[in-house]
PDB file of C-alpha atoms in Angstrom:
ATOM      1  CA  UNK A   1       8.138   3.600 -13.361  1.00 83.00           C
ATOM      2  CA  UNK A   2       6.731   1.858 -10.273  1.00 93.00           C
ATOM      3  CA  UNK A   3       2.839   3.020  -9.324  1.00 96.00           C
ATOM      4  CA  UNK A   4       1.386   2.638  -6.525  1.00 96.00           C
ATOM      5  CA  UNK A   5      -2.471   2.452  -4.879  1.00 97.00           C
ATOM      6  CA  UNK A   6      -3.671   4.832  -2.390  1.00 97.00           C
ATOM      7  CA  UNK A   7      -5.322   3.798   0.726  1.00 97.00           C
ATOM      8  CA  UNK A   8      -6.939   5.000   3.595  1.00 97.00           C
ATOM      9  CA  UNK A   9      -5.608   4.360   7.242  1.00 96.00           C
ATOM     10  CA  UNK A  10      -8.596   2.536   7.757  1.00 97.00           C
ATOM     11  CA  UNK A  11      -8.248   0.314   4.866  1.00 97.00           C
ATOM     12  CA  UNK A  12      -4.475   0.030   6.026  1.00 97.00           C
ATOM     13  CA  UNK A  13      -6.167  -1.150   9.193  1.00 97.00           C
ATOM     14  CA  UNK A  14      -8.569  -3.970   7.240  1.00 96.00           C
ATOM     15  CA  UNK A  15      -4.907  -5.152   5.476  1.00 97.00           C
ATOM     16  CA  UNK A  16      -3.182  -4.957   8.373  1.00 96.00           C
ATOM     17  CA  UNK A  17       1.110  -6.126   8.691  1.00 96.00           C
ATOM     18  CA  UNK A  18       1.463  -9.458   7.763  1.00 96.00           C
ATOM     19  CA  UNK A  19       4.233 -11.859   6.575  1.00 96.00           C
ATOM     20  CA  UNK A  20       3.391 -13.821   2.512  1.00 95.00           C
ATOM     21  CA  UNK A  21       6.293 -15.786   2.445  1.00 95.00           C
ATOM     22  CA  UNK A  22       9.061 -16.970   4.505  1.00 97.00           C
ATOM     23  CA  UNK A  23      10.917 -13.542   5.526  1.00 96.00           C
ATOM     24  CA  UNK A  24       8.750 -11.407   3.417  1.00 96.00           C
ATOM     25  CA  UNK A  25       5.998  -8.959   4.678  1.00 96.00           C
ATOM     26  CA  UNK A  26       3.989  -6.567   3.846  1.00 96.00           C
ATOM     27  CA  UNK A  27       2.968  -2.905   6.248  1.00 96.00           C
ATOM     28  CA  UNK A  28       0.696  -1.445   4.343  1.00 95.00           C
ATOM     29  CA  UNK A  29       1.604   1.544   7.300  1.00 94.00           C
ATOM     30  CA  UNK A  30       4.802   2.334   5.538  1.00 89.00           C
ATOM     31  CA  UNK A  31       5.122   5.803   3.131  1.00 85.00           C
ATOM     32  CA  UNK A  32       2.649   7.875   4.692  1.00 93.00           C
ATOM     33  CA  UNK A  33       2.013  10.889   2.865  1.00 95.00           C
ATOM     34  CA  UNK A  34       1.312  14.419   3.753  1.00 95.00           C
ATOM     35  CA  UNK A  35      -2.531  13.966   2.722  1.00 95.00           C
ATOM     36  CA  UNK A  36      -2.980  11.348   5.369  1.00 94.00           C
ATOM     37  CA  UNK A  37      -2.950   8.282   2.831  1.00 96.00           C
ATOM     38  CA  UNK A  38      -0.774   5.074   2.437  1.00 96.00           C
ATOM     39  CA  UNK A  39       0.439   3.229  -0.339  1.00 95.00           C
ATOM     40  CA  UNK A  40       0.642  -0.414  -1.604  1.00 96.00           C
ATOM     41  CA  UNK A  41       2.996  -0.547  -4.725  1.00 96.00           C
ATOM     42  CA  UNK A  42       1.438  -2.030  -8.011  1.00 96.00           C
ATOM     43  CA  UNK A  43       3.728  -4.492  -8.102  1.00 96.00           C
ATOM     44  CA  UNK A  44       3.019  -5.546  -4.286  1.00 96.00           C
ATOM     45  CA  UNK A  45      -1.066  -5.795  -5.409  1.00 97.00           C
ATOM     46  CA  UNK A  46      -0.020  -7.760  -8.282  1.00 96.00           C
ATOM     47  CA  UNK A  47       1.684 -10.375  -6.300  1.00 97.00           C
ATOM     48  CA  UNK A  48      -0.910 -10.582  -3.269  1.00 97.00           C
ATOM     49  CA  UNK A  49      -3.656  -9.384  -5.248  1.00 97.00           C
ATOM     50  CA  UNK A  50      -5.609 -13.456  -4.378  1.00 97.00           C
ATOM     51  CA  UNK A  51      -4.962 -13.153  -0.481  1.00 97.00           C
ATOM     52  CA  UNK A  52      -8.204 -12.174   1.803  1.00 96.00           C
ATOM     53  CA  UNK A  53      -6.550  -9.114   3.121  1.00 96.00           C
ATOM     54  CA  UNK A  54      -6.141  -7.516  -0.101  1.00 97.00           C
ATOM     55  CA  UNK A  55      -9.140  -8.719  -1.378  1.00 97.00           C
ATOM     56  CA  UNK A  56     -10.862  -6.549   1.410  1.00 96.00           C
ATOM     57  CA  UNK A  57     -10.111  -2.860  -0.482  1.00 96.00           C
ATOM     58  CA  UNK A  58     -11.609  -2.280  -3.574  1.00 96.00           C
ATOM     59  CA  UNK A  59      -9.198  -1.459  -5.858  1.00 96.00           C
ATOM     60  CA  UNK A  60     -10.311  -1.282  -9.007  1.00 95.00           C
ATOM     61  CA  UNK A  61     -11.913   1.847  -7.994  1.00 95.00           C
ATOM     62  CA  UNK A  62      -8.608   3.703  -7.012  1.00 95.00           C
ATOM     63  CA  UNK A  63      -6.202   5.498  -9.551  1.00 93.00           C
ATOM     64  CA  UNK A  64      -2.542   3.960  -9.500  1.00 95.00           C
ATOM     65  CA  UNK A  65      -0.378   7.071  -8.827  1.00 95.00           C
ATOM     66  CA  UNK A  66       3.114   7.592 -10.413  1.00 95.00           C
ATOM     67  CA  UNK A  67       6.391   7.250  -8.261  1.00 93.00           C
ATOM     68  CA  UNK A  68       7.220  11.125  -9.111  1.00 92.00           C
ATOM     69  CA  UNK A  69       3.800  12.569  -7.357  1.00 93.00           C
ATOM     70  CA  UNK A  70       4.016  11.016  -4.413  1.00 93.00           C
ATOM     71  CA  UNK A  71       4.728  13.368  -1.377  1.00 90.00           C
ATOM     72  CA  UNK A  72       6.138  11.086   1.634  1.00 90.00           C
ATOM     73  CA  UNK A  73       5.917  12.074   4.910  1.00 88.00           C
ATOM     74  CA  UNK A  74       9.062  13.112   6.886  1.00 84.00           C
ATOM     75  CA  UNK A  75       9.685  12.288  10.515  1.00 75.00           C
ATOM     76  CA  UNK A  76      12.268  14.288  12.816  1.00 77.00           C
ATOM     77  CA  UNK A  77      14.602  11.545  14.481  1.00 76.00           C
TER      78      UNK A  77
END
């Protein structure tokens, strides 16, 4: 089961949307959850784990969370 990190919108901020290969990018902005927080999959870390704007959030002080407790944020369309 995929895990993911938990960030702040501030450290979304630092990270920022940005594209690591041709026609593949990251938005760290994506899956907002109720408690205000974003993620960044484990497997997504693991692969740009060496770029600067990773390297800016700390992670190896933040608990991976489990796909099944996450609690995504729903928008009315």
């Amino acid at each position: 089961m995929e895990r993911f990190y938990k960030i702040t919108k501030a450290e979304a901020a630092l990270i920022g949307k940005f594209e690591y290969a041709p026609n593949q990018a990251i938005d760290p902005f994506v899956g907002e959850q109720v408690d205000g927080s974003y993620l960044i999959s484990g497997t997504m870390y693991n692969l740009l784990k060496d770029r600067a704007e990773i390297k800016q959030i700390d992670f190896s002080k933040k608990t991976p969370v489990a796909q099944d407790k996450l609690d995504t944020k729903t928008f009315k369309i």
